[in-house]
Tab-separated table of C-alpha atoms in Angstrom:
chain	number	residue	atom	x	y	z
X	652	MET	CA	-1.811	7.397	-2.533
X	653	PHE	CA	-1.231	3.666	-2.614
X	654	ASP	CA	-4.315	2.687	-0.644
X	655	PHE	CA	-5.755	1.005	-3.761
X	656	LEU	CA	-3.277	-1.843	-3.056
X	657	GLN	CA	-5.363	-2.980	-0.085
X	658	GLY	CA	-7.224	-6.239	-0.448
X	659	TYR	CA	-5.107	-7.465	-3.397
X	660	ASP	CA	-2.492	-10.188	-3.226
X	661	VAL	CA	0.124	-8.394	-5.300
X	662	LEU	CA	2.969	-10.486	-3.870
X	663	GLY	CA	1.081	-13.707	-4.566
X	664	ALA	CA	0.568	-12.618	-8.172
X	665	PHE	CA	4.253	-11.884	-8.591
X	666	TRP	CA	5.039	-15.177	-6.927
X	667	MET	CA	3.058	-16.797	-9.729
X	668	THR	CA	5.110	-14.785	-12.233
X	669	VAL	CA	8.314	-16.073	-10.564
X	670	LYS	CA	7.088	-19.659	-10.701
X	671	LEU	CA	6.195	-19.393	-14.377
X	672	THR	CA	9.611	-17.792	-15.045
X	673	VAL	CA	11.626	-20.399	-13.140
X	674	PHE	CA	9.942	-23.481	-14.615
X	675	SER	CA	9.985	-22.046	-18.131
X	676	ALA	CA	13.601	-20.908	-17.868
X	677	LEU	CA	14.773	-24.406	-16.757
X	678	GLY	CA	12.614	-26.081	-19.441
X	679	SER	CA	13.752	-23.798	-22.262
X	680	LEU	CA	17.425	-24.128	-21.183
X	681	VAL	CA	17.198	-27.928	-21.549
X	682	LEU	CA	15.180	-27.860	-24.760
X	683	GLY	CA	17.235	-25.036	-26.256
X	684	THR	CA	20.511	-26.931	-25.530
X	685	LEU	CA	19.052	-29.993	-27.240
X	686	LEU	CA	18.011	-27.906	-30.253
X	687	ALA	CA	21.477	-26.295	-30.442
X	688	ALA	CA	23.075	-29.756	-30.377
X	689	MET	CA	20.777	-30.809	-33.169
X	690	ARG	CA	21.621	-27.783	-35.285
X	691	VAL	CA	25.365	-28.479	-35.146
X	692	SER	CA	25.154	-32.271	-35.371
X	693	PRO	CA	26.500	-34.154	-38.337
X	694	VAL	CA	23.088	-35.821	-39.024
X	695	PRO	CA	21.240	-33.909	-41.773
X	696	LEU	CA	17.793	-34.957	-40.526
X	697	MET	CA	18.466	-33.613	-37.024
X	698	ARG	CA	19.972	-30.439	-38.424
X	699	GLY	CA	16.920	-29.972	-40.613
X	700	PHE	CA	14.501	-30.497	-37.722
X	701	GLY	CA	16.376	-28.069	-35.444
X	702	THR	CA	16.501	-25.395	-38.115
X	703	ALA	CA	12.832	-25.810	-39.021
X	704	TYR	CA	11.728	-25.744	-35.358
X	705	VAL	CA	13.637	-22.564	-34.591
X	706	ASN	CA	12.501	-20.740	-37.702
X	707	ILE	CA	8.881	-21.644	-37.338
X	708	VAL	CA	8.450	-21.157	-33.575
X	709	ARG	CA	10.518	-17.943	-33.502
X	710	ASN	CA	8.219	-16.288	-36.005
X	711	ILE	CA	4.919	-17.065	-34.330
X	712	PRO	CA	3.718	-14.441	-31.829
X	713	LEU	CA	3.739	-15.789	-28.293
X	714	THR	CA	0.168	-14.685	-27.746
X	715	VAL	CA	-0.920	-16.928	-30.602
X	716	ILE	CA	1.011	-19.885	-29.213
X	717	ILE	CA	-0.407	-19.467	-25.690
X	718	VAL	CA	-4.013	-18.918	-26.728
X	719	PHE	CA	-3.800	-21.846	-29.132
X	720	SER	CA	-2.424	-24.065	-26.327
X	721	SER	CA	-5.645	-23.396	-24.431
X	722	LEU	CA	-8.311	-23.175	-27.146
X	723	GLY	CA	-6.623	-25.600	-29.541
X	724	LEU	CA	-4.512	-28.101	-27.683
X	725	ALA	CA	-6.682	-28.372	-24.554
X	726	ASP	CA	-10.222	-27.858	-25.966
X	727	ILE	CA	-9.962	-29.516	-29.310
X	728	PHE	CA	-7.149	-32.089	-29.011
X	729	GLY	CA	-7.686	-32.827	-25.317
X	730	VAL	CA	-4.088	-32.101	-24.314
X	731	THR	CA	-4.875	-30.975	-20.771
X	732	MET	CA	-1.522	-31.768	-19.185
X	733	GLY	CA	-3.117	-34.022	-16.594
X	734	ALA	CA	-5.543	-31.322	-15.368
X	735	SER	CA	-8.664	-31.643	-17.385
X	736	ASP	CA	-11.041	-30.311	-14.758
X	737	ASP	CA	-8.858	-27.811	-12.939
X	738	PHE	CA	-8.568	-24.769	-15.118
X	739	LYS	CA	-6.060	-23.026	-12.843
X	740	LEU	CA	-3.560	-25.861	-12.952
X	741	GLN	CA	-4.253	-26.558	-16.603
X	742	GLY	CA	-3.641	-22.940	-17.503
X	743	PHE	CA	-0.402	-22.894	-15.576
X	744	ARG	CA	0.935	-26.015	-17.201
X	745	LEU	CA	-0.092	-25.024	-20.677
X	746	ALA	CA	1.520	-21.629	-20.183
X	747	VAL	CA	4.775	-23.261	-19.055
X	748	LEU	CA	4.667	-25.594	-22.043
X	749	SER	CA	4.151	-22.699	-24.460
X	750	LEU	CA	6.824	-20.518	-22.801
X	751	VAL	CA	9.327	-23.379	-22.880
X	752	GLY	CA	8.590	-24.166	-26.527
X	753	TYR	CA	8.843	-20.537	-27.551
X	754	HIS	CA	11.931	-19.470	-25.620
X	755	ALA	CA	13.851	-22.673	-26.385
X	756	ALA	CA	14.219	-21.351	-29.943
X	757	PHE	CA	15.940	-18.182	-28.603
X	758	VAL	CA	18.098	-20.117	-26.170
X	759	CYS	CA	19.157	-22.390	-29.037
X	760	GLU	CA	20.187	-19.431	-31.238
X	761	ALA	CA	22.080	-17.757	-28.359
X	762	LEU	CA	23.941	-20.994	-27.679
X	763	ARG	CA	24.702	-21.590	-31.359
X	764	SER	CA	26.372	-18.212	-31.547
X	765	GLY	CA	28.417	-19.332	-28.476
X	766	ILE	CA	29.373	-22.554	-30.188
X	767	ASN	CA	30.657	-20.475	-33.086
X	768	THR	CA	33.020	-18.638	-30.714
X	769	VAL	CA	34.820	-21.870	-29.886
X	770	PRO	CA	37.770	-22.211	-32.246
X	771	VAL	CA	37.426	-25.096	-34.717
X	772	GLY	CA	40.796	-26.364	-33.506
X	773	GLN	CA	39.216	-27.331	-30.175
X	774	ALA	CA	36.718	-29.624	-31.792
X	775	GLU	CA	39.312	-31.049	-34.167
X	776	ALA	CA	41.647	-31.799	-31.227
X	777	ALA	CA	38.773	-33.482	-29.359
X	778	ARG	CA	38.062	-35.639	-32.406
X	779	ALA	CA	41.797	-36.413	-32.726
X	780	ILE	CA	41.989	-37.895	-29.219
X	781	GLY	CA	39.073	-40.161	-30.128
X	782	LEU	CA	36.076	-38.461	-28.507
X	783	SER	CA	32.682	-39.070	-30.127
X	784	PHE	CA	30.476	-36.205	-31.367
X	785	SER	CA	28.411	-36.094	-28.197
X	786	GLN	CA	31.523	-36.267	-26.009
X	787	THR	CA	33.110	-33.481	-27.983
X	788	LEU	CA	29.986	-31.343	-27.475
X	789	ARG	CA	29.532	-32.218	-23.813
X	790	LEU	CA	33.111	-32.020	-22.584
X	791	VAL	CA	34.828	-29.541	-24.854
X	792	VAL	CA	32.537	-27.286	-26.913
X	793	LEU	CA	29.417	-26.626	-24.822
X	794	PRO	CA	31.174	-25.685	-21.574
X	795	GLN	CA	33.131	-23.013	-23.499
X	796	ALA	CA	30.091	-21.970	-25.477
X	797	PHE	CA	27.911	-21.462	-22.373
X	798	ARG	CA	30.545	-19.258	-20.742
X	799	SER	CA	30.586	-16.900	-23.670
X	800	VAL	CA	26.788	-16.495	-23.966
X	801	ILE	CA	25.757	-15.796	-20.415
X	802	VAL	CA	24.872	-12.202	-21.320
X	803	PRO	CA	22.674	-13.094	-24.315
X	804	LEU	CA	21.080	-15.824	-22.243
X	805	ALA	CA	20.358	-13.215	-19.545
X	806	ASN	CA	18.559	-11.204	-22.258
X	807	VAL	CA	16.452	-14.233	-23.075
X	808	LEU	CA	15.692	-14.715	-19.362
X	809	ILE	CA	14.634	-11.077	-18.952
X	810	ALA	CA	12.429	-11.325	-22.016
X	811	LEU	CA	10.950	-14.555	-20.657
X	812	THR	CA	10.150	-12.913	-17.311
X	813	LYS	CA	8.193	-10.181	-19.020
X	814	ASN	CA	6.621	-12.586	-21.554
X	815	THR	CA	5.006	-14.550	-18.684
X	816	THR	CA	2.412	-11.704	-18.633
X	817	VAL	CA	0.963	-13.198	-21.822
X	818	ALA	CA	-0.241	-16.129	-19.719
X	819	ALA	CA	-2.935	-13.812	-18.404
X	820	ALA	CA	-4.699	-14.426	-21.729
X	821	ILE	CA	-5.511	-17.989	-20.633
X	822	GLY	CA	-6.390	-17.132	-17.084
X	823	VAL	CA	-3.144	-17.768	-15.201
X	824	ALA	CA	-3.402	-15.631	-12.050
X	825	GLU	CA	-0.021	-13.863	-12.413
X	826	ALA	CA	0.925	-10.194	-12.185
X	827	ALA	CA	-0.640	-8.983	-15.419
X	828	SER	CA	-3.975	-10.638	-14.647
X	829	LEU	CA	-4.130	-9.089	-11.218
X	830	MET	CA	-3.277	-5.778	-12.862
X	831	LYS	CA	-6.296	-6.182	-15.144
X	832	THR	CA	-8.503	-6.964	-12.152
X	833	MET	CA	-7.291	-3.915	-10.209
X	834	ILE	CA	-7.728	-1.573	-13.135
X	835	GLU	CA	-11.239	-2.886	-13.643
X	836	ASN	CA	-12.111	-2.157	-9.960
X	837	GLU	CA	-10.056	0.795	-8.947
X	838	ALA	CA	-10.008	3.243	-11.889
X	839	GLN	CA	-6.355	4.079	-11.072
X	840	THR	CA	-4.722	3.017	-14.335
X	841	VAL	CA	-1.456	4.955	-14.234
X	842	LEU	CA	-0.554	4.256	-10.611
X	843	ILE	CA	-1.443	0.590	-10.879
X	844	ALA	CA	0.606	0.223	-14.093
X	845	ALA	CA	3.512	1.964	-12.427
X	846	VAL	CA	3.386	-0.402	-9.388
X	847	PHE	CA	3.478	-3.427	-11.720
X	848	ALA	CA	6.172	-1.961	-13.926
X	849	PHE	CA	8.226	-1.409	-10.806
X	850	GLY	CA	7.573	-4.985	-9.726
X	851	PHE	CA	8.962	-6.298	-12.996
X	852	VAL	CA	11.993	-4.042	-12.749
X	853	VAL	CA	12.653	-5.474	-9.266
X	854	LEU	CA	12.568	-8.920	-10.806
X	855	THR	CA	14.575	-8.267	-13.962
X	856	LEU	CA	17.104	-5.604	-13.016
X	857	PRO	CA	19.089	-7.783	-10.525
X	858	THR	CA	18.910	-10.705	-13.014
X	859	GLY	CA	20.541	-8.579	-15.704
X	860	LEU	CA	23.142	-7.030	-13.403
X	861	ILE	CA	24.192	-10.270	-11.715
X	862	LEU	CA	24.299	-12.266	-14.908
X	863	GLY	CA	26.174	-9.484	-16.699
X	864	TRP	CA	28.799	-9.560	-13.943
X	865	LEU	CA	28.911	-13.332	-14.030
X	866	GLY	CA	29.294	-13.295	-17.838
X	867	LYS	CA	32.328	-11.006	-17.529
X	868	ARG	CA	33.873	-13.262	-14.864
X	869	LEU	CA	33.366	-16.519	-16.720
X	870	ALA	CA	34.065	-15.449	-20.280
X	871	VAL	CA	36.885	-17.441	-21.821
X	872	LYS	CA	39.660	-14.923	-22.426
X	873	ARG	CA	41.170	-15.659	-25.821
G	731	MET	CA	31.365	0.048	-8.355
G	732	LYS	CA	30.098	-0.512	-11.907
G	733	LEU	CA	27.128	-2.376	-10.438
G	734	ARG	CA	26.183	0.545	-8.236
G	735	LYS	CA	26.426	3.005	-11.117
G	736	ALA	CA	24.222	0.824	-13.291
G	737	ALA	CA	21.650	0.439	-10.560
G	738	ALA	CA	21.607	4.164	-9.826
G	739	ALA	CA	21.249	4.976	-13.527
G	740	SER	CA	18.432	2.565	-14.021
G	741	ALA	CA	16.648	3.783	-10.870
G	742	ALA	CA	16.849	7.274	-12.340
G	743	VAL	CA	15.499	6.119	-15.653
G	744	LEU	CA	12.657	4.308	-13.902
G	745	ALA	CA	11.747	7.360	-11.865
G	746	LEU	CA	11.730	9.425	-15.046
G	747	ALA	CA	9.561	6.878	-16.825
G	748	VAL	CA	7.032	6.819	-13.988
G	749	THR	CA	6.768	10.578	-13.771
G	750	ALA	CA	6.531	10.823	-17.543
G	751	THR	CA	3.556	8.449	-17.589
G	752	ALA	CA	1.960	10.045	-14.590
G	753	CYS	CA	2.256	13.575	-15.995
G	754	GLY	CA	1.465	12.723	-19.555
G	755	SER	CA	-1.799	14.583	-19.425
G	756	SER	CA	-1.407	17.931	-21.123
G	757	ASP	CA	-4.188	20.418	-20.698
G	758	LYS	CA	-5.826	20.366	-24.036
G	759	ASN	CA	-8.013	23.296	-24.588
G	760	ASP	CA	-11.338	21.641	-24.985
G	761	SER	CA	-13.356	23.749	-27.376
G	762	GLY	CA	-16.503	21.912	-26.400
G	763	SER	CA	-18.994	24.649	-27.033
G	764	SER	CA	-22.156	22.716	-27.799
G	765	SER	CA	-23.397	25.055	-30.498
G	766	SER	CA	-20.323	24.500	-32.543
G	767	GLY	CA	-21.004	24.718	-36.284
G	768	GLY	CA	-18.122	23.046	-37.956
G	769	GLY	CA	-16.256	21.320	-35.137
G	770	LYS	CA	-15.901	17.630	-34.506
G	771	ILE	CA	-16.940	15.723	-31.409
G	772	LYS	CA	-14.876	12.807	-30.213
G	773	ILE	CA	-16.782	9.992	-28.526
G	774	GLY	CA	-15.395	6.861	-26.912
G	775	ILE	CA	-17.053	3.522	-27.726
G	776	LYS	CA	-16.133	-0.154	-27.828
G	777	TYR	CA	-15.124	-1.563	-31.195
G	778	ASP	CA	-15.505	-5.231	-30.367
G	779	GLN	CA	-18.898	-5.782	-28.773
G	780	PRO	CA	-21.628	-6.914	-31.141
G	781	GLY	CA	-24.996	-5.268	-30.437
G	782	LEU	CA	-23.415	-2.472	-28.349
G	783	GLY	CA	-20.382	-1.082	-30.124
G	784	LEU	CA	-18.904	-2.941	-33.085
G	785	GLN	CA	-16.775	-1.830	-35.959
G	786	GLN	CA	-18.277	-3.125	-39.207
G	787	PRO	CA	-16.122	-4.495	-42.032
G	788	ASP	CA	-16.698	-1.230	-43.957
G	789	GLY	CA	-15.352	0.820	-41.043
G	790	SER	CA	-18.631	2.223	-39.762
G	791	PHE	CA	-20.017	1.435	-36.326
G	792	ALA	CA	-23.179	-0.260	-35.103
G	793	GLY	CA	-24.729	-1.101	-31.792
G	794	PHE	CA	-26.901	0.320	-28.990
G	795	ASP	CA	-24.079	2.380	-27.414
G	796	VAL	CA	-23.346	3.811	-30.797
G	797	ASP	CA	-26.968	4.755	-31.375
G	798	VAL	CA	-27.199	6.390	-27.946
G	799	ALA	CA	-23.957	8.256	-28.540
G	800	THR	CA	-25.120	9.436	-32.002
G	801	TYR	CA	-28.498	10.624	-30.567
G	802	VAL	CA	-26.804	12.495	-27.665
G	803	ALA	CA	-24.337	14.139	-30.060
G	804	LYS	CA	-27.238	15.246	-32.232
G	805	GLN	CA	-28.844	16.909	-29.202
G	806	LEU	CA	-25.522	18.597	-28.434
G	807	GLY	CA	-25.568	20.061	-31.975
G	808	TYR	CA	-23.370	17.680	-33.910
G	809	LYS	CA	-24.392	15.971	-37.164
G	810	PRO	CA	-23.382	12.284	-37.559
G	811	SER	CA	-20.706	13.434	-40.023
G	812	GLN	CA	-19.095	15.479	-37.250
G	813	ILE	CA	-18.739	12.568	-34.892
G	814	GLN	CA	-15.366	10.887	-34.594
G	815	PHE	CA	-15.608	7.598	-32.738
G	816	ILE	CA	-12.555	6.553	-30.751
G	817	GLN	CA	-11.927	3.100	-29.287
G	818	THR	CA	-11.854	3.231	-25.492
G	819	LYS	CA	-10.992	-0.144	-23.993
G	820	SER	CA	-12.255	-0.791	-20.466
G	821	ALA	CA	-8.902	-0.032	-18.915
G	822	ASP	CA	-8.421	3.256	-20.769
G	823	ARG	CA	-11.838	4.898	-20.126
G	824	GLU	CA	-10.933	7.039	-17.096
G	825	ASN	CA	-7.652	8.284	-18.633
G	826	ALA	CA	-9.224	9.015	-22.011
G	827	LEU	CA	-11.704	11.357	-20.248
G	828	ALA	CA	-9.121	12.889	-17.941
G	829	ARG	CA	-6.816	13.654	-20.867
G	830	GLY	CA	-9.656	15.108	-22.899
G	831	ASP	CA	-9.186	12.587	-25.751
G	832	VAL	CA	-12.936	12.203	-25.922
G	833	LYS	CA	-15.873	14.440	-24.942
G	834	PHE	CA	-17.865	11.546	-23.537
G	835	ILE	CA	-17.820	7.730	-23.388
G	836	ALA	CA	-20.632	5.332	-24.103
G	837	ALA	CA	-18.984	1.923	-23.846
G	838	THR	CA	-20.806	-0.475	-21.528
G	839	TYR	CA	-19.578	1.793	-18.746
G	840	SER	CA	-21.079	0.595	-15.493
G	841	ILE	CA	-21.530	3.352	-12.879
G	842	THR	CA	-19.580	2.382	-9.721
G	843	ASP	CA	-18.450	4.283	-6.630
G	844	GLU	CA	-14.764	3.852	-7.497
G	845	ARG	CA	-15.265	5.193	-10.991
G	846	LYS	CA	-17.372	8.093	-9.732
G	847	GLN	CA	-14.322	9.421	-7.928
G	848	LYS	CA	-12.520	9.702	-11.275
G	849	VAL	CA	-15.200	10.675	-13.757
G	850	ASP	CA	-18.729	12.043	-13.797
G	851	PHE	CA	-21.624	10.022	-15.160
G	852	ALA	CA	-24.714	11.024	-17.036
G	853	GLY	CA	-27.586	8.497	-17.211
G	854	PRO	CA	-27.978	5.618	-16.568
G	855	TYR	CA	-29.393	4.827	-20.033
G	856	LEU	CA	-29.595	0.989	-19.731
G	857	LEU	CA	-29.877	-1.419	-16.805
G	858	ALA	CA	-28.091	-4.643	-17.565
G	859	HIS	CA	-27.479	-7.695	-15.326
G	860	GLN	CA	-24.754	-10.207	-15.170
G	861	ASP	CA	-26.137	-13.365	-16.779
G	862	LEU	CA	-25.048	-16.622	-18.385
G	863	LEU	CA	-24.923	-17.670	-21.975
G	864	VAL	CA	-25.481	-21.427	-22.293
G	865	LYS	CA	-26.097	-23.859	-25.105
G	866	SER	CA	-29.707	-23.964	-26.249
G	867	ASP	CA	-30.282	-27.395	-24.708
G	868	SER	CA	-28.677	-26.569	-21.382
G	869	ASN	CA	-30.635	-26.977	-18.117
G	870	ILE	CA	-28.771	-24.400	-16.048
G	871	SER	CA	-31.487	-22.199	-14.545
G	872	LYS	CA	-30.106	-20.686	-11.302
G	873	GLY	CA	-26.855	-19.472	-9.886
G	874	THR	CA	-26.330	-22.436	-7.549
G	875	ASP	CA	-26.545	-24.822	-10.529
G	876	LEU	CA	-23.127	-23.570	-11.387
G	877	ASN	CA	-21.032	-25.058	-8.634
G	878	GLY	CA	-19.043	-27.827	-10.241
G	879	LYS	CA	-19.723	-26.461	-13.707
G	880	LYS	CA	-17.192	-24.841	-15.977
G	881	LEU	CA	-17.568	-21.127	-16.622
G	882	CYS	CA	-15.703	-18.726	-18.837
G	883	SER	CA	-15.226	-14.955	-18.493
G	884	VAL	CA	-12.678	-12.335	-19.373
G	885	THR	CA	-9.516	-12.004	-17.269
G	886	GLY	CA	-9.905	-9.419	-14.552
G	887	SER	CA	-13.482	-8.514	-15.428
G	888	THR	CA	-16.049	-7.704	-12.763
G	889	SER	CA	-18.118	-10.654	-13.913
G	890	ALA	CA	-15.264	-13.047	-13.339
G	891	GLN	CA	-14.715	-11.686	-9.865
G	892	ASN	CA	-18.443	-11.923	-9.004
G	893	VAL	CA	-18.393	-15.620	-9.889
G	894	GLN	CA	-15.399	-16.309	-7.715
G	895	LYS	CA	-16.626	-14.238	-4.763
G	896	THR	CA	-20.350	-14.640	-4.546
G	897	ILE	CA	-22.268	-16.463	-7.291
G	898	ALA	CA	-20.511	-19.821	-7.505
G	899	PRO	CA	-17.169	-19.969	-5.673
G	900	LYS	CA	-16.939	-23.703	-6.360
G	901	ALA	CA	-17.367	-23.325	-10.082
G	902	GLN	CA	-14.387	-23.936	-12.309
G	903	LEU	CA	-13.656	-20.474	-13.753
G	904	ARG	CA	-11.706	-20.173	-16.935
G	905	GLU	CA	-10.444	-16.743	-17.742
G	906	LEU	CA	-9.600	-15.868	-21.330
G	907	SER	CA	-8.645	-12.597	-22.946
G	908	GLY	CA	-11.905	-11.850	-24.766
G	909	TYR	CA	-15.554	-12.904	-25.010
G	910	SER	CA	-14.966	-14.233	-28.472
G	911	GLU	CA	-12.536	-16.761	-27.100
G	912	CYS	CA	-15.011	-17.695	-24.382
G	913	ILE	CA	-17.784	-18.263	-26.922
G	914	ALA	CA	-15.376	-20.496	-28.927
G	915	ALA	CA	-14.804	-22.558	-25.767
G	916	LEU	CA	-18.562	-22.760	-25.173
G	917	GLN	CA	-19.120	-23.884	-28.734
G	918	SER	CA	-16.514	-26.642	-28.475
G	919	GLY	CA	-18.046	-27.789	-25.181
G	920	ALA	CA	-14.905	-26.992	-23.140
G	921	VAL	CA	-17.015	-24.797	-20.817
G	922	ASP	CA	-20.703	-24.998	-19.816
G	923	ALA	CA	-21.453	-21.245	-19.726
G	924	VAL	CA	-20.008	-17.820	-20.482
G	925	THR	CA	-20.777	-15.079	-18.041
G	926	THR	CA	-20.869	-11.289	-18.292
G	927	ASP	CA	-23.543	-8.552	-18.767
G	928	ASP	CA	-26.652	-9.903	-20.492
G	929	SER	CA	-26.562	-7.036	-23.007
G	930	ILE	CA	-23.083	-8.100	-24.168
G	931	LEU	CA	-23.961	-11.812	-24.291
G	932	ALA	CA	-27.116	-11.010	-26.258
G	933	GLY	CA	-25.089	-9.217	-28.840
G	934	PHE	CA	-22.810	-12.219	-29.338
G	935	ALA	CA	-25.642	-14.715	-29.450
G	936	ALA	CA	-27.390	-12.671	-32.091
G	937	GLN	CA	-24.489	-12.939	-34.548
G	938	ASP	CA	-25.320	-14.908	-37.680
G	939	LYS	CA	-22.715	-17.556	-37.101
G	940	TYR	CA	-24.221	-18.495	-33.677
G	941	LYS	CA	-27.894	-18.196	-34.590
G	942	GLY	CA	-29.962	-20.614	-32.491
G	943	GLN	CA	-27.010	-22.235	-30.767
G	944	PHE	CA	-27.072	-20.376	-27.482
G	945	LYS	CA	-29.595	-18.851	-25.080
G	946	LEU	CA	-29.477	-16.507	-22.082
G	947	ALA	CA	-30.164	-18.255	-18.791
G	948	GLY	CA	-32.046	-15.140	-17.551
G	949	LEU	CA	-30.429	-14.969	-14.119
G	950	LYS	CA	-30.170	-11.459	-12.706
G	951	LEU	CA	-26.876	-11.940	-10.953
G	952	SER	CA	-25.969	-8.258	-10.612
G	953	ASN	CA	-27.063	-4.779	-11.588
G	954	GLU	CA	-24.989	-2.929	-14.131
G	955	ASN	CA	-26.099	0.653	-14.669
G	956	TYR	CA	-24.660	1.805	-17.949
G	957	GLY	CA	-23.849	5.485	-17.765
G	958	ILE	CA	-22.194	7.937	-20.086
G	959	GLY	CA	-18.797	8.908	-18.759
G	960	VAL	CA	-17.846	12.581	-18.791
G	961	LYS	CA	-14.713	14.389	-17.601
G	962	LYS	CA	-14.797	14.989	-13.806
G	963	GLY	CA	-16.258	18.367	-13.024
G	964	ASP	CA	-17.834	18.961	-16.416
G	965	THR	CA	-21.293	19.384	-14.926
G	966	ALA	CA	-22.596	21.376	-17.931
G	967	THR	CA	-22.014	18.470	-20.281
G	968	VAL	CA	-23.516	15.961	-17.812
G	969	ASN	CA	-26.701	18.029	-17.629
G	970	LYS	CA	-26.933	18.346	-21.421
G	971	ILE	CA	-26.450	14.610	-21.846
G	972	ASN	CA	-29.069	13.831	-19.231
G	973	THR	CA	-31.562	16.078	-21.028
G	974	ALA	CA	-30.709	14.385	-24.298
G	975	LEU	CA	-31.182	10.920	-22.749
G	976	GLU	CA	-34.564	11.910	-21.269
G	977	LYS	CA	-35.645	13.139	-24.679
G	978	MET	CA	-34.384	9.928	-26.304
G	979	VAL	CA	-36.675	7.897	-24.006
G	980	SER	CA	-39.702	10.156	-24.337
G	981	ASP	CA	-39.675	10.458	-28.131
G	982	GLY	CA	-39.407	6.692	-28.630
G	983	SER	CA	-35.821	6.654	-30.111
G	984	TRP	CA	-34.576	4.733	-27.068
G	985	GLN	CA	-37.105	1.946	-27.730
G	986	LYS	CA	-36.254	1.960	-31.442
G	987	ALA	CA	-32.516	1.568	-30.702
G	988	VAL	CA	-33.112	-1.264	-28.256
G	989	ASP	CA	-35.406	-3.084	-30.705
G	990	LYS	CA	-32.972	-2.683	-33.553
G	991	ASN	CA	-29.909	-3.924	-31.693
G	992	PHE	CA	-31.280	-6.545	-29.281
G	993	ALA	CA	-34.334	-7.997	-31.016
G	994	PRO	CA	-32.492	-10.813	-32.824
G	995	ALA	CA	-31.127	-12.070	-29.485
G	996	HIS	CA	-34.542	-12.516	-27.689
G	997	TYR	CA	-33.016	-10.430	-24.941
G	998	LYS	CA	-35.491	-9.483	-22.192
G	999	TYR	CA	-34.100	-6.045	-21.575
G	1000	GLU	CA	-35.199	-3.791	-18.704
G	1001	GLN	CA	-37.302	-0.719	-19.331
G	1002	ALA	CA	-35.429	2.550	-19.740
G	1003	PRO	CA	-34.023	3.619	-16.405
G	1004	LYS	CA	-34.796	7.001	-14.828
G	1005	ILE	CA	-31.933	9.527	-15.022
G	1006	GLY	CA	-29.932	9.551	-11.810
G	1007	VAL	CA	-31.575	6.430	-10.396
G	1008	ILE	CA	-28.844	3.870	-9.878
G	1009	VAL	CA	-30.024	0.337	-9.019
G	1010	LYS	CA	-27.551	-1.074	-6.554
């Protein structure tokens, strides 16, 4: 029944999916936190930039962003991420760049909702003892905000894991691209799709369960 | 405890989902009597391949596959107005036939041993070869010229795999999601050549917007025998289609269709193949 799996590096393809996910998750967490800080900062220009970034990027389909990163950024503007004559590496880096840019907007919004759960009194007290804006954010507000948005962030992470499949559109050899190859050769669409669907469930289900449990544990009880 | 429940529940949901997809083929009563007076016939084609199967801005279809399908349907007793064309993407072709969504498929469907286990083929009706589309001033003339060059093909396609395995393992292969994207990369100079079946490349090169910019390198890198896919076990239909295809060649309609669709591309097509003769 599953003999069509022979001769294909399914694990290798999923390893590529994992790599894309991990790099993009770390990147978008950093960029998303920065954006969230911008959106709550007292500087109007920063607030404006953060708001504009989130609203623009969030409303462009990921496929468009990823394909543009390859056909536009790389081919026309020469942004090859230091891999101009190695398409495999170039595709991977461009995919991570696109995934980071796209999911940072979602991370930012999740975090901002977390910042809104922190009572205003906390920030006022921090200001009263003489902390600067960035100290207030770093030491008082963000730690509490993060603890309350672990579950929404887990949602973003699960979406990100599945969204890595779009990288197949620019030739990154991850799970979805191997799936295309196998369907092309084997004429076993349903079984192959089921195997890959199962593979993604194996990746995302524990993520959701563990982070859900962690979110409950760490939530600030008010 | 909660964890275990959640995991068990989701495992059950997954199992359900898989069985639902696997058993989603209901037995449609296929009223495929060929002498049907007022019925419709559903035929699978490609919508996005110029010269073979392309949806026009006005919603009609044009291309060699479309002409072959229309001729075959006529021989089966259906007027053009009774034909309903359905898009069958490469990955859906076997399922569309198994489910009975379409009576037959003419969509650059290469006859291979793996596919023969799933569907029956009539034909072949065209012998295509994997080839390269290069800029008009390019000097690529044989497969080994490609090592070190930049190639583009569609993710997962047989052509892409051939390049990596046999033709030019050292070539830089870029895989994009469609041939239109590859041609865009060729136009901007990001790649040196686009590779897939010559029939498909010819169709793209013949489009008005690319007139005179590209040429086919003329390498016969593989043999692609285009057949008409029919539901497994439907031998009666296979035989009828084979008869229709033979007639199409003998009465000159095949030649007309080839000339009409491939002439602008200067495509050196192969002569009409004999029914049942598959060039390996």
